[in-house]
mmCIF file of C-alpha atoms in Angstrom:
data_model
loop_
_atom_site.group_PDB
_atom_site.id
_atom_site.type_symbol
_atom_site.label_atom_id
_atom_site.label_comp_id
_atom_site.label_asym_id
_atom_site.label_seq_id
_atom_site.Cartn_x
_atom_site.Cartn_y
_atom_site.Cartn_z
ATOM 1 C CA MET A 24 -0.243 -0.041 0.557
ATOM 2 C CA ARG A 25 1.134 3.154 -1.239
ATOM 3 C CA THR A 26 2.031 6.000 1.465
ATOM 4 C CA THR A 27 1.414 9.000 1.424
ATOM 5 C CA PRO A 28 3.004 12.537 3.565
ATOM 6 C CA GLY A 29 -0.346 13.046 4.635
ATOM 7 C CA SER A 30 -0.744 9.443 6.397
ATOM 8 C CA THR A 31 2.477 9.449 7.806
ATOM 9 C CA ARG A 32 2.208 12.256 9.800
ATOM 10 C CA SER A 33 -1.269 11.515 10.820
ATOM 11 C CA TRP A 34 -0.191 7.832 12.302
ATOM 12 C CA LEU A 35 2.816 10.079 14.051
ATOM 13 C CA TRP A 36 0.169 11.999 15.087
ATOM 14 C CA ALA A 37 -1.644 9.068 17.112
ATOM 15 C CA HIS A 38 1.592 7.685 18.239
ATOM 16 C CA PRO A 39 3.225 10.816 19.942
ATOM 17 C CA LEU A 40 5.725 8.166 21.973
ATOM 18 C CA VAL A 41 7.038 6.678 18.369
ATOM 19 C CA SER A 42 7.098 10.507 17.504
ATOM 20 C CA ASP A 43 9.040 11.710 20.981
ATOM 21 C CA SER A 44 11.521 8.519 20.332
ATOM 22 C CA ILE A 45 12.793 9.715 17.029
ATOM 23 C CA LEU A 46 13.474 13.038 18.376
ATOM 24 C CA ALA A 47 15.029 12.316 21.313
ATOM 25 C CA VAL A 48 17.556 9.521 18.519
ATOM 26 C CA VAL A 49 18.073 12.689 16.446
ATOM 27 C CA LEU A 50 19.069 15.430 18.564
ATOM 28 C CA THR A 51 21.058 13.097 21.139
ATOM 29 C CA THR A 52 23.116 11.663 18.068
ATOM 30 C CA ALA A 53 23.151 15.200 16.796
ATOM 31 C CA SER A 54 24.791 16.762 19.821
ATOM 32 C CA LEU A 55 27.110 13.760 20.793
ATOM 33 C CA TRP A 56 28.427 13.631 17.111
ATOM 34 C CA THR A 57 28.611 18.499 17.901
ATOM 35 C CA ILE A 58 30.304 17.098 21.716
ATOM 36 C CA VAL A 59 33.263 15.050 19.220
ATOM 37 C CA ALA A 60 33.652 17.041 16.884
ATOM 38 C CA PHE A 61 33.472 20.525 18.029
ATOM 39 C CA ALA A 62 34.565 20.396 21.634
ATOM 40 C CA GLU A 63 38.233 21.812 21.518
ATOM 41 C CA PRO A 64 41.128 23.322 24.343
ATOM 42 C CA PRO A 65 41.128 26.388 25.588
ATOM 43 C CA TYR A 66 37.149 26.651 25.628
ATOM 44 C CA ALA A 67 36.449 22.661 26.718
ATOM 45 C CA ARG A 68 37.989 19.435 28.128
ATOM 46 C CA PRO A 69 38.748 17.054 25.652
ATOM 47 C CA ALA A 70 35.573 14.928 25.495
ATOM 48 C CA ASP A 71 35.061 11.438 26.813
ATOM 49 C CA ALA A 72 32.870 9.550 28.284
ATOM 50 C CA LEU A 73 31.342 11.014 31.301
ATOM 51 C CA ASN A 74 30.714 14.361 28.658
ATOM 52 C CA LEU A 75 29.292 11.894 26.347
ATOM 53 C CA ALA A 76 27.072 10.700 29.332
ATOM 54 C CA LEU A 77 26.263 14.252 30.861
ATOM 55 C CA ALA A 78 25.413 14.953 26.864
ATOM 56 C CA ALA A 79 22.928 12.258 26.382
ATOM 57 C CA SER A 80 21.216 12.232 29.731
ATOM 58 C CA CYS A 81 19.879 15.989 28.787
ATOM 59 C CA THR A 82 18.065 14.328 25.255
ATOM 60 C CA LEU A 83 17.140 11.256 25.701
ATOM 61 C CA PRO A 84 14.320 11.394 28.298
ATOM 62 C CA LEU A 85 12.901 13.644 25.679
ATOM 63 C CA THR A 86 11.420 9.948 24.654
ATOM 64 C CA LEU A 87 8.393 10.966 27.462
ATOM 65 C CA ARG A 88 8.236 14.404 27.321
ATOM 66 C CA ARG A 89 4.264 14.418 27.055
ATOM 67 C CA GLN A 90 4.034 12.362 29.985
ATOM 68 C CA ARG A 91 6.152 13.719 32.780
ATOM 69 C CA PRO A 92 7.534 17.095 30.907
ATOM 70 C CA PHE A 93 8.243 18.881 35.007
ATOM 71 C CA VAL A 94 8.982 15.741 36.160
ATOM 72 C CA LEU A 95 12.207 16.239 33.405
ATOM 73 C CA LEU A 96 12.730 19.067 33.193
ATOM 74 C CA VAL A 97 13.487 19.284 36.659
ATOM 75 C CA ALA A 98 16.021 15.935 36.753
ATOM 76 C CA THR A 99 17.906 17.113 33.262
ATOM 77 C CA ALA A 100 18.944 20.237 34.996
ATOM 78 C CA LEU A 101 21.798 18.875 37.410
ATOM 79 C CA PRO A 102 22.969 16.525 34.236
ATOM 80 C CA GLY A 103 22.904 21.032 31.871
ATOM 81 C CA VAL A 104 24.551 22.410 35.094
ATOM 82 C CA GLY A 105 26.888 19.292 35.646
ATOM 83 C CA LEU A 106 28.664 20.153 31.340
ATOM 84 C CA ILE A 107 29.441 23.467 32.533
ATOM 85 C CA ALA A 108 30.556 23.031 36.274
ATOM 86 C CA LEU A 109 33.229 20.785 34.475
ATOM 87 C CA GLY A 110 34.517 22.391 31.549
ATOM 88 C CA TYR A 111 33.275 20.081 29.175
ATOM 89 C CA SER A 112 31.189 21.626 25.918
ATOM 90 C CA PRO A 113 27.037 21.282 26.091
ATOM 91 C CA GLY A 114 26.552 20.307 22.757
ATOM 92 C CA LEU A 115 22.675 20.482 22.364
ATOM 93 C CA SER A 116 21.893 19.948 25.012
ATOM 94 C CA GLY A 117 20.396 23.361 25.697
ATOM 95 C CA ILE A 118 17.612 22.418 23.018
ATOM 96 C CA GLY A 119 16.298 19.670 25.106
ATOM 97 C CA THR A 120 15.902 21.915 27.721
ATOM 98 C CA PHE A 121 13.880 24.482 25.389
ATOM 99 C CA VAL A 122 11.818 21.329 24.578
ATOM 100 C CA LEU A 123 11.005 19.828 27.616
ATOM 101 C CA LEU A 124 9.513 24.181 28.930
ATOM 102 C CA TYR A 125 6.913 24.163 25.873
ATOM 103 C CA SER A 126 6.033 20.908 26.456
ATOM 104 C CA VAL A 127 5.605 21.640 30.019
ATOM 105 C CA ALA A 128 3.885 24.884 28.776
ATOM 106 C CA ALA A 129 2.194 22.967 25.586
ATOM 107 C CA HIS A 130 0.487 20.171 28.270
ATOM 108 C CA ARG A 131 0.208 21.440 32.046
ATOM 109 C CA GLY A 132 -1.464 23.714 33.849
ATOM 110 C CA LEU A 133 -0.566 27.717 33.605
ATOM 111 C CA ALA A 134 0.976 27.234 37.663
ATOM 112 C CA LEU A 135 3.299 24.283 36.181
ATOM 113 C CA SER A 136 4.297 25.366 33.460
ATOM 114 C CA LEU A 137 5.186 29.484 35.274
ATOM 115 C CA ALA A 138 7.216 27.289 37.523
ATOM 116 C CA ALA A 139 8.660 25.619 34.419
ATOM 117 C CA LEU A 140 9.593 28.550 33.928
ATOM 118 C CA ALA A 141 10.972 30.217 36.345
ATOM 119 C CA VAL A 142 13.243 25.931 37.563
ATOM 120 C CA SER A 143 14.038 26.843 33.485
ATOM 121 C CA PHE A 144 15.850 30.572 34.653
ATOM 122 C CA ALA A 145 16.714 29.196 37.733
ATOM 123 C CA THR A 146 19.251 26.239 35.947
ATOM 124 C CA TYR A 147 20.437 28.860 33.703
ATOM 125 C CA ALA A 148 21.688 30.655 36.033
ATOM 126 C CA ALA A 149 23.085 28.501 38.068
ATOM 127 C CA MET A 150 24.709 27.388 34.570
ATOM 128 C CA VAL A 151 26.316 31.512 34.561
ATOM 129 C CA ALA A 152 27.210 30.942 38.039
ATOM 130 C CA ALA A 153 29.179 28.239 37.268
ATOM 131 C CA ALA A 154 30.536 28.971 33.731
ATOM 132 C CA PRO A 155 34.637 29.377 33.712
ATOM 133 C CA VAL A 156 34.692 32.954 31.141
ATOM 134 C CA PRO A 157 31.659 35.763 31.897
ATOM 135 C CA VAL A 158 29.423 35.316 30.039
ATOM 136 C CA SER A 159 27.909 38.188 27.578
ATOM 137 C CA TRP A 160 25.012 40.429 27.731
ATOM 138 C CA ALA A 161 23.829 39.098 24.371
ATOM 139 C CA ASN A 162 24.365 35.942 25.974
ATOM 140 C CA HIS A 163 21.803 36.792 28.236
ATOM 141 C CA VAL A 164 19.055 38.328 26.515
ATOM 142 C CA VAL A 165 19.483 35.576 23.198
ATOM 143 C CA MET A 166 18.709 33.054 25.854
ATOM 144 C CA THR A 167 16.256 34.847 28.023
ATOM 145 C CA THR A 168 14.260 35.069 24.705
ATOM 146 C CA VAL A 169 14.660 31.643 23.696
ATOM 147 C CA MET A 170 13.023 30.722 27.024
ATOM 148 C CA LEU A 171 9.916 33.044 26.991
ATOM 149 C CA LEU A 172 9.588 32.123 23.155
ATOM 150 C CA CYS A 173 9.298 28.092 23.944
ATOM 151 C CA TRP A 174 6.688 29.255 26.775
ATOM 152 C CA VAL A 175 4.566 31.535 25.247
ATOM 153 C CA CYS A 176 4.062 29.027 21.810
ATOM 154 C CA GLY A 177 3.849 25.896 24.375
ATOM 155 C CA ARG A 178 1.188 28.297 26.132
ATOM 156 C CA ALA A 179 -0.722 29.397 22.913
ATOM 157 C CA LEU A 180 -1.344 25.723 21.636
ATOM 158 C CA ARG A 181 -2.596 24.754 24.749
ATOM 159 C CA LEU A 182 -5.460 27.388 24.498
ATOM 160 C CA ARG A 183 -5.911 26.939 21.137
ATOM 161 C CA ARG A 184 -6.274 22.862 21.727
ATOM 162 C CA ALA A 185 -9.257 23.939 24.771
ATOM 163 C CA TYR A 186 -10.744 26.474 22.414
ATOM 164 C CA LEU A 187 -11.582 23.996 19.791
ATOM 165 C CA SER A 188 -12.397 21.158 22.471
ATOM 166 C CA GLU A 189 -14.706 23.743 24.017
ATOM 167 C CA LEU A 190 -15.900 24.017 19.757
ATOM 168 C CA VAL A 191 -15.864 20.620 19.266
ATOM 169 C CA GLN A 192 -18.027 19.401 23.011
ATOM 170 C CA ARG A 193 -20.559 22.131 21.872
ATOM 171 C CA ALA A 194 -21.338 21.655 18.522
ATOM 172 C CA ASP A 195 -21.815 17.835 20.508
ATOM 173 C CA ARG A 196 -24.348 19.600 22.946
ATOM 174 C CA LEU A 197 -26.078 21.272 20.347
ATOM 175 C CA GLU A 198 -26.594 18.055 18.291
ATOM 176 C CA ARG A 199 -27.556 16.322 21.308
ATOM 177 C CA ALA A 200 -29.775 19.050 22.118
ATOM 178 C CA ARG A 201 -30.927 18.784 17.944
ATOM 179 C CA GLU A 202 -31.592 15.528 18.856
ATOM 180 C CA ALA A 203 -33.910 15.509 21.937
ATOM 181 C CA ASP A 204 -35.596 18.593 19.657
ATOM 182 C CA THR A 205 -36.335 15.911 17.737
ATOM 183 C CA ARG A 206 -37.531 13.305 19.521
ATOM 184 C CA ALA A 207 -39.839 15.739 21.394
ATOM 185 C CA ALA A 208 -40.953 16.571 17.824
ATOM 186 C CA ARG A 209 -41.433 12.714 16.825
ATOM 187 C CA ALA A 210 -43.127 12.105 19.952
ATOM 188 C CA GLU A 211 -45.469 15.260 20.170
ATOM 189 C CA GLU A 212 -46.697 14.442 16.269
ATOM 190 C CA ARG A 213 -46.623 10.924 17.561
ATOM 191 C CA SER A 214 -49.755 11.904 20.485
ATOM 192 C CA ARG A 215 -51.045 14.281 17.866
ATOM 193 C CA ILE A 216 -52.301 11.988 15.199
ATOM 194 C CA ALA A 217 -53.234 9.529 17.748
ATOM 195 C CA ARG A 218 -55.394 11.828 19.568
ATOM 196 C CA GLU A 219 -57.038 12.083 15.383
ATOM 197 C CA LEU A 220 -57.284 8.717 14.402
ATOM 198 C CA HIS A 221 -59.108 7.779 18.361
ATOM 199 C CA ASP A 222 -61.779 11.514 17.625
ATOM 200 C CA VAL A 223 -62.315 9.073 14.364
ATOM 201 C CA VAL A 224 -62.478 6.114 15.335
ATOM 202 C CA ALA A 225 -63.768 7.002 18.722
ATOM 203 C CA HIS A 226 -67.104 8.979 17.078
ATOM 204 C CA HIS A 227 -68.010 7.244 13.968
ATOM 205 C CA VAL A 228 -68.012 3.866 15.284
ATOM 206 C CA SER A 229 -69.513 4.956 17.884
ATOM 207 C CA VAL A 230 -72.501 6.477 15.930
ATOM 208 C CA MET A 231 -72.066 2.983 13.141
ATOM 209 C CA THR A 232 -72.902 0.818 16.279
ATOM 210 C CA VAL A 233 -75.423 2.589 17.645
ATOM 211 C CA GLN A 234 -76.742 2.768 14.199
ATOM 212 C CA ALA A 235 -76.603 -0.809 13.617
ATOM 213 C CA ALA A 236 -78.309 -1.569 16.328
ATOM 214 C CA ALA A 237 -81.197 0.864 15.272
ATOM 215 C CA ALA A 238 -81.049 -1.966 12.202
ATOM 216 C CA ARG A 239 -81.544 -4.844 13.446
ATOM 217 C CA LYS A 240 -84.365 -3.946 15.631
ATOM 218 C CA MET A 241 -86.414 -2.699 13.070
ATOM 219 C CA LEU A 242 -85.529 -5.319 9.911
ATOM 220 C CA ASP A 243 -88.475 -7.457 10.853
ATOM 221 C CA THR A 244 -91.158 -4.269 11.737
ATOM 222 C CA LYS A 245 -89.477 -1.308 9.732
ATOM 223 C CA PRO A 246 -87.183 -2.739 7.138
ATOM 224 C CA ASP A 247 -87.716 1.201 5.465
ATOM 225 C CA VAL A 248 -85.905 2.805 8.607
ATOM 226 C CA ALA A 249 -82.649 -0.450 8.936
ATOM 227 C CA ARG A 250 -82.159 0.380 5.390
ATOM 228 C CA ASP A 251 -82.469 3.657 5.713
ATOM 229 C CA ALA A 252 -79.846 2.813 8.892
ATOM 230 C CA LEU A 253 -77.508 0.730 7.012
ATOM 231 C CA THR A 254 -77.153 3.907 4.656
ATOM 232 C CA ALA A 255 -76.255 5.920 7.141
ATOM 233 C CA ILE A 256 -74.132 3.425 8.406
ATOM 234 C CA GLU A 257 -73.227 3.054 4.859
ATOM 235 C CA GLU A 258 -71.852 7.137 4.811
ATOM 236 C CA MET A 259 -70.248 7.039 7.840
ATOM 237 C CA GLY A 260 -68.455 4.272 7.122
ATOM 238 C CA ARG A 261 -66.917 6.011 3.846
ATOM 239 C CA THR A 262 -66.475 9.348 6.236
ATOM 240 C CA ALA A 263 -64.613 7.316 8.509
ATOM 241 C CA MET A 264 -61.961 6.040 6.468
ATOM 242 C CA ALA A 265 -61.578 9.752 4.301
ATOM 243 C CA GLU A 266 -60.284 11.073 7.583
ATOM 244 C CA MET A 267 -57.973 8.192 8.240
ATOM 245 C CA ARG A 268 -56.887 8.301 5.158
ATOM 246 C CA SER A 269 -55.971 11.817 5.553
ATOM 247 C CA ILE A 270 -54.570 11.465 9.301
ATOM 248 C CA VAL A 271 -52.907 8.371 8.415
ATOM 249 C CA GLY A 272 -51.400 9.228 5.070
ATOM 250 C CA VAL A 273 -48.465 12.055 6.968
ATOM 251 C CA LEU A 274 -46.785 8.854 7.831
ATOM 252 C CA ARG A 275 -46.575 7.168 4.012
ATOM 253 C CA THR A 276 -42.441 8.275 2.775
ATOM 254 C CA ASP A 277 -43.583 6.392 -0.705
ATOM 255 C CA GLY A 278 -45.359 9.665 -1.785
ATOM 256 C CA PRO A 279 -47.441 12.330 -1.843
ATOM 257 C CA ALA A 280 -50.027 12.446 1.347
ATOM 258 C CA GLU A 281 -53.427 12.363 0.995
ATOM 259 C CA ARG A 282 -54.502 16.001 2.582
ATOM 260 C CA ALA A 283 -57.786 17.651 3.281
ATOM 261 C CA PRO A 284 -59.102 20.645 5.322
ATOM 262 C CA GLN A 285 -58.865 19.662 8.729
ATOM 263 C CA PRO A 286 -62.784 19.911 10.923
ATOM 264 C CA GLY A 287 -63.720 22.751 12.733
ATOM 265 C CA MET A 288 -66.144 24.824 14.043
ATOM 266 C CA GLN A 289 -67.769 25.159 10.893
ATOM 267 C CA ASP A 290 -68.437 22.186 9.635
ATOM 268 C CA LEU A 291 -70.770 22.061 13.591
ATOM 269 C CA PRO A 292 -73.579 22.081 12.082
ATOM 270 C CA ALA A 293 -73.095 19.127 9.379
ATOM 271 C CA LEU A 294 -72.236 17.354 13.033
ATOM 272 C CA VAL A 295 -75.399 18.135 15.087
ATOM 273 C CA GLU A 296 -77.204 16.676 11.992
ATOM 274 C CA GLN A 297 -75.385 13.427 11.866
ATOM 275 C CA MET A 298 -75.677 12.923 16.046
ATOM 276 C CA ARG A 299 -79.637 13.380 15.138
ATOM 277 C CA GLU A 300 -79.445 10.403 12.286
ATOM 278 C CA ALA A 301 -77.754 8.057 14.403
ATOM 279 C CA GLY A 302 -80.999 9.056 17.186
ATOM 280 C CA LEU A 303 -79.348 11.495 19.181
ATOM 281 C CA ARG A 304 -81.685 14.617 19.649
ATOM 282 C CA THR A 305 -79.586 17.376 19.392
ATOM 283 C CA GLN A 306 -79.400 21.054 18.962
ATOM 284 C CA LEU A 307 -76.779 23.910 18.428
ATOM 285 C CA TRP A 308 -76.937 27.381 19.506
ATOM 286 C CA ILE A 309 -74.189 29.786 18.418
ATOM 287 C CA GLU A 310 -73.336 33.215 19.879
ATOM 288 C CA GLY A 311 -72.325 36.039 19.454
ATOM 289 C CA GLU A 312 -69.992 38.078 16.095
ATOM 290 C CA ARG A 313 -68.445 34.336 14.698
ATOM 291 C CA ARG A 314 -64.553 35.431 14.161
ATOM 292 C CA GLY A 315 -61.851 34.242 12.345
ATOM 293 C CA LEU A 316 -60.633 31.662 14.651
ATOM 294 C CA PRO A 317 -56.345 30.095 15.494
ATOM 295 C CA PRO A 318 -56.651 26.292 13.741
ATOM 296 C CA GLY A 319 -55.752 24.870 15.791
ATOM 297 C CA VAL A 320 -57.967 26.190 19.189
ATOM 298 C CA ASP A 321 -61.019 25.685 15.772
ATOM 299 C CA LEU A 322 -59.702 21.881 15.125
ATOM 300 C CA ALA A 323 -59.466 20.918 19.463
ATOM 301 C CA ALA A 324 -63.557 22.967 19.540
ATOM 302 C CA TYR A 325 -64.320 20.991 16.976
ATOM 303 C CA ARG A 326 -62.833 17.769 18.671
ATOM 304 C CA LEU A 327 -64.539 18.665 21.956
ATOM 305 C CA VAL A 328 -68.344 19.140 20.700
ATOM 306 C CA GLN A 329 -67.128 15.694 18.974
ATOM 307 C CA GLU A 330 -66.048 13.741 22.241
ATOM 308 C CA ALA A 331 -68.774 14.901 24.451
ATOM 309 C CA LEU A 332 -71.240 14.666 21.795
ATOM 310 C CA THR A 333 -70.455 10.465 20.997
ATOM 311 C CA ASN A 334 -70.387 9.744 24.510
ATOM 312 C CA SER A 335 -73.845 11.474 24.899
ATOM 313 C CA LEU A 336 -74.727 9.272 22.291
ATOM 314 C CA ARG A 337 -73.366 5.585 23.742
ATOM 315 C CA HIS A 338 -74.419 7.077 28.271
ATOM 316 C CA ALA A 339 -76.534 9.078 27.549
ATOM 317 C CA GLY A 340 -79.962 6.457 26.954
ATOM 318 C CA PRO A 341 -82.577 6.361 23.559
ATOM 319 C CA SER A 342 -84.414 9.160 25.443
ATOM 320 C CA ALA A 343 -81.959 11.326 25.749
ATOM 321 C CA ARG A 344 -81.120 15.621 24.950
ATOM 322 C CA ALA A 345 -78.656 17.591 24.030
ATOM 323 C CA TRP A 346 -77.305 20.629 23.606
ATOM 324 C CA VAL A 347 -74.584 22.514 21.757
ATOM 325 C CA THR A 348 -73.541 26.178 22.982
ATOM 326 C CA VAL A 349 -70.994 28.040 21.184
ATOM 327 C CA ARG A 350 -70.357 31.097 22.424
ATOM 328 C CA HIS A 351 -67.580 34.193 20.976
ATOM 329 C CA GLU A 352 -66.958 36.460 22.499
ATOM 330 C CA PRO A 353 -64.029 39.112 21.972
ATOM 331 C CA ASP A 354 -61.460 37.369 23.933
ATOM 332 C CA GLU A 355 -62.605 34.406 24.411
ATOM 333 C CA LEU A 356 -64.869 31.452 22.527
ATOM 334 C CA SER A 357 -66.732 28.896 25.044
ATOM 335 C CA VAL A 358 -68.143 25.772 24.158
ATOM 336 C CA HIS A 359 -71.045 24.053 26.046
ATOM 337 C CA VAL A 360 -71.958 20.485 25.566
ATOM 338 C CA GLU A 361 -74.704 18.888 27.483
ATOM 339 C CA ASP A 362 -77.737 15.931 28.165
ATOM 340 C CA ASP A 363 -80.601 14.907 29.651
ATOM 341 C CA GLY A 364 -79.981 11.330 30.200
ATOM 342 C CA ARG A 365 -78.588 8.897 32.785
ATOM 343 C CA GLY A 366 -75.166 8.543 31.866
ATOM 344 C CA ALA A 367 -73.477 11.049 34.411
ATOM 345 C CA ALA A 368 -72.345 7.887 36.457
ATOM 346 C CA GLU A 369 -71.382 5.926 33.720
ATOM 347 C CA GLU A 370 -69.028 8.828 32.435
ATOM 348 C CA SER A 371 -67.763 10.484 35.748
ATOM 349 C CA LEU A 372 -66.303 7.192 35.752
ATOM 350 C CA ARG A 373 -64.819 7.006 32.658
ATOM 351 C CA ILE A 374 -63.459 10.307 34.048
ATOM 352 C CA GLY A 375 -61.318 8.352 35.940
ATOM 353 C CA GLY A 376 -61.187 5.344 33.918
ATOM 354 C CA LYS A 377 -58.926 3.394 30.453
ATOM 355 C CA GLY A 378 -60.848 5.616 28.534
ATOM 356 C CA HIS A 379 -59.032 8.229 26.393
ATOM 357 C CA GLY A 380 -61.126 10.681 24.971
ATOM 358 C CA LEU A 381 -62.353 13.083 27.840
ATOM 359 C CA VAL A 382 -57.850 12.481 28.075
ATOM 360 C CA GLY A 383 -57.691 13.667 24.977
ATOM 361 C CA ILE A 384 -60.045 16.589 25.699
ATOM 362 C CA ARG A 385 -58.141 17.842 29.191
ATOM 363 C CA GLU A 386 -54.967 17.461 27.385
ATOM 364 C CA ARG A 387 -56.462 19.717 23.865
ATOM 365 C CA VAL A 388 -57.817 21.712 26.429
ATOM 366 C CA ALA A 389 -54.539 22.423 27.802
ATOM 367 C CA LEU A 390 -52.518 22.917 24.499
ATOM 368 C CA TYR A 391 -53.993 26.258 23.963
ATOM 369 C CA GLY A 392 -54.598 28.175 27.667
ATOM 370 C CA GLY A 393 -58.617 26.762 28.365
ATOM 371 C CA VAL A 394 -60.193 25.611 30.739
ATOM 372 C CA LEU A 395 -61.955 22.880 31.765
ATOM 373 C CA ARG A 396 -64.773 21.443 33.869
ATOM 374 C CA ILE A 397 -66.442 17.882 33.168
ATOM 375 C CA GLY A 398 -68.789 16.286 35.612
ATOM 376 C CA PRO A 399 -72.859 15.356 35.856
ATOM 377 C CA ARG A 400 -75.463 19.002 34.662
ATOM 378 C CA THR A 401 -77.593 20.729 37.927
ATOM 379 C CA GLY A 402 -80.687 18.456 37.052
ATOM 380 C CA GLY A 403 -79.529 15.428 36.038
ATOM 381 C CA GLY A 404 -78.055 14.674 32.547
ATOM 382 C CA PHE A 405 -73.650 15.511 32.146
ATOM 383 C CA GLU A 406 -72.004 18.234 30.896
ATOM 384 C CA VAL A 407 -68.893 19.333 29.239
ATOM 385 C CA ARG A 408 -67.942 23.232 29.027
ATOM 386 C CA ALA A 409 -64.803 24.516 27.664
ATOM 387 C CA GLN A 410 -62.913 28.149 27.410
ATOM 388 C CA PHE A 411 -60.720 29.299 24.793
ATOM 389 C CA PRO A 412 -58.649 32.459 25.190
ATOM 390 C CA ILE A 413 -58.500 34.285 22.020
ATOM 391 C CA ASN A 414 -56.022 35.972 20.304
ATOM 392 C CA HIS A 415 -57.440 37.675 17.421
ATOM 393 C CA ARG A 416 -54.981 38.304 14.527
ATOM 394 C CA PRO A 417 -55.470 38.680 10.481
ATOM 395 C CA LEU A 418 -55.822 35.469 8.985
ATOM 396 C CA GLY A 419 -55.440 36.818 5.334
ATOM 397 C CA ASN A 420 -57.098 34.396 2.641
ATOM 398 C CA SER A 421 -57.373 31.737 5.401
ATOM 399 C CA PRO A 422 -60.345 29.805 3.765
ATOM 400 C CA LEU A 423 -61.988 30.653 7.208
ATOM 401 C CA ASN A 424 -62.634 33.445 6.223
ATOM 402 C CA HIS A 425 -64.762 32.521 3.254
ATOM 403 C CA ARG A 426 -66.757 30.069 5.231
ATOM 404 C CA PRO A 427 -69.186 31.625 6.909
ATOM 405 C CA LEU A 428 -71.511 29.223 8.663
ATOM 406 C CA ASN A 429 -75.370 28.595 7.365
ATOM 407 C CA HIS A 430 -76.740 27.211 10.918
ATOM 408 C CA SER A 431 -79.945 29.343 10.467
ATOM 409 C CA PRO A 432 -82.104 26.026 10.062
ATOM 410 C CA LEU A 433 -80.412 24.420 13.527
ATOM 411 C CA LYS A 434 -80.889 27.402 15.647
ATOM 412 C CA GLN A 435 -83.551 28.000 17.998
ATOM 413 C CA SER A 436 -84.526 29.146 21.395
ATOM 414 C CA PRO A 437 -82.926 28.146 24.481
ATOM 415 C CA LEU A 438 -85.737 28.859 26.785
ATOM 416 C CA GLU A 439 -88.291 26.807 24.231
ATOM 417 C CA ASP A 440 -86.433 23.848 23.504
ATOM 418 C CA ARG A 441 -85.516 23.085 26.932
ATOM 419 C CA ALA A 442 -88.845 23.663 28.977
#
């Protein structure tokens, strides 16, 4: 396999002990060769084994410069001072001191790096004091500048690494937060779809069940009535299938979803008519000046009426009546559904039971900051009352502004009907 310079550099970066060992061997070899080649009297004593050993002990420890930089800096100070005190040529041992100082500043904290800088200056001062000949001020300036430069470069590299590490951690946190938001959005969408499916299935299947029971009872005695009930069941089933198809269609990924307008308060007359056909005598009143509702509130209020009437149909009894009152106020939408049947006790048990309909109503009303009351009605029966706060905003060309309610055939006086 062909090796590129980039891959070699990456491999050495991943194996710092190997690269440090190569640096230590190369620097030690160059230092010993310098001592042997250039150590001549009267500037230095002739090179011997002690000279080479002391010089090697100043550069070979660079192999572990990333693991123990400060300890090695302190340990190499003694042989470095010994070379000068004995009059030997130091070779390139000073470079080893600079590399160790840089390593401490690059891989350790500020306090330890400042201590390493102090040790370096102290070692240099000891070398100057032990030198057999005076050292010029130019040498002092050069050594001081080089040591400070090594320390500054090491600190700059450490700060840059810390900054990059913080960026990586921040990116990881943002990624985890985005994944958490995605999971929350998916859970919320699943909950919304579950509520919609429950509302559709519970309402239509309940109506179909009541119609089927009526058709079974009338099949022999009144076949025309049974035929009408079966026709209503067929229409209700088609409606349920269409609504379920539009809701489940958003989950499909193999093609565009089949989208249809969500039902709203403008569909209440049709809902009331369905309940009448199913056998529940239902009346509808709409009071106040109707304004455009936010889509969420519009759907929530419709589903509330649908669930309440479905429960009345199932539990109120065959002779029960139901009333739906919708009141439009400047900053509030009030919805009141009540019946005079005998299902209050059973429905009260369902509030704390396993039914999901009333739980869905509570979630919908709470989602839009509304107030909900569910319980027995004064004088018998059951009632559901909700109030939705409305923040009026212009809806532009929303279809709600162009679909007026035609509820005049259903509108009656509450006093005359309930007397």
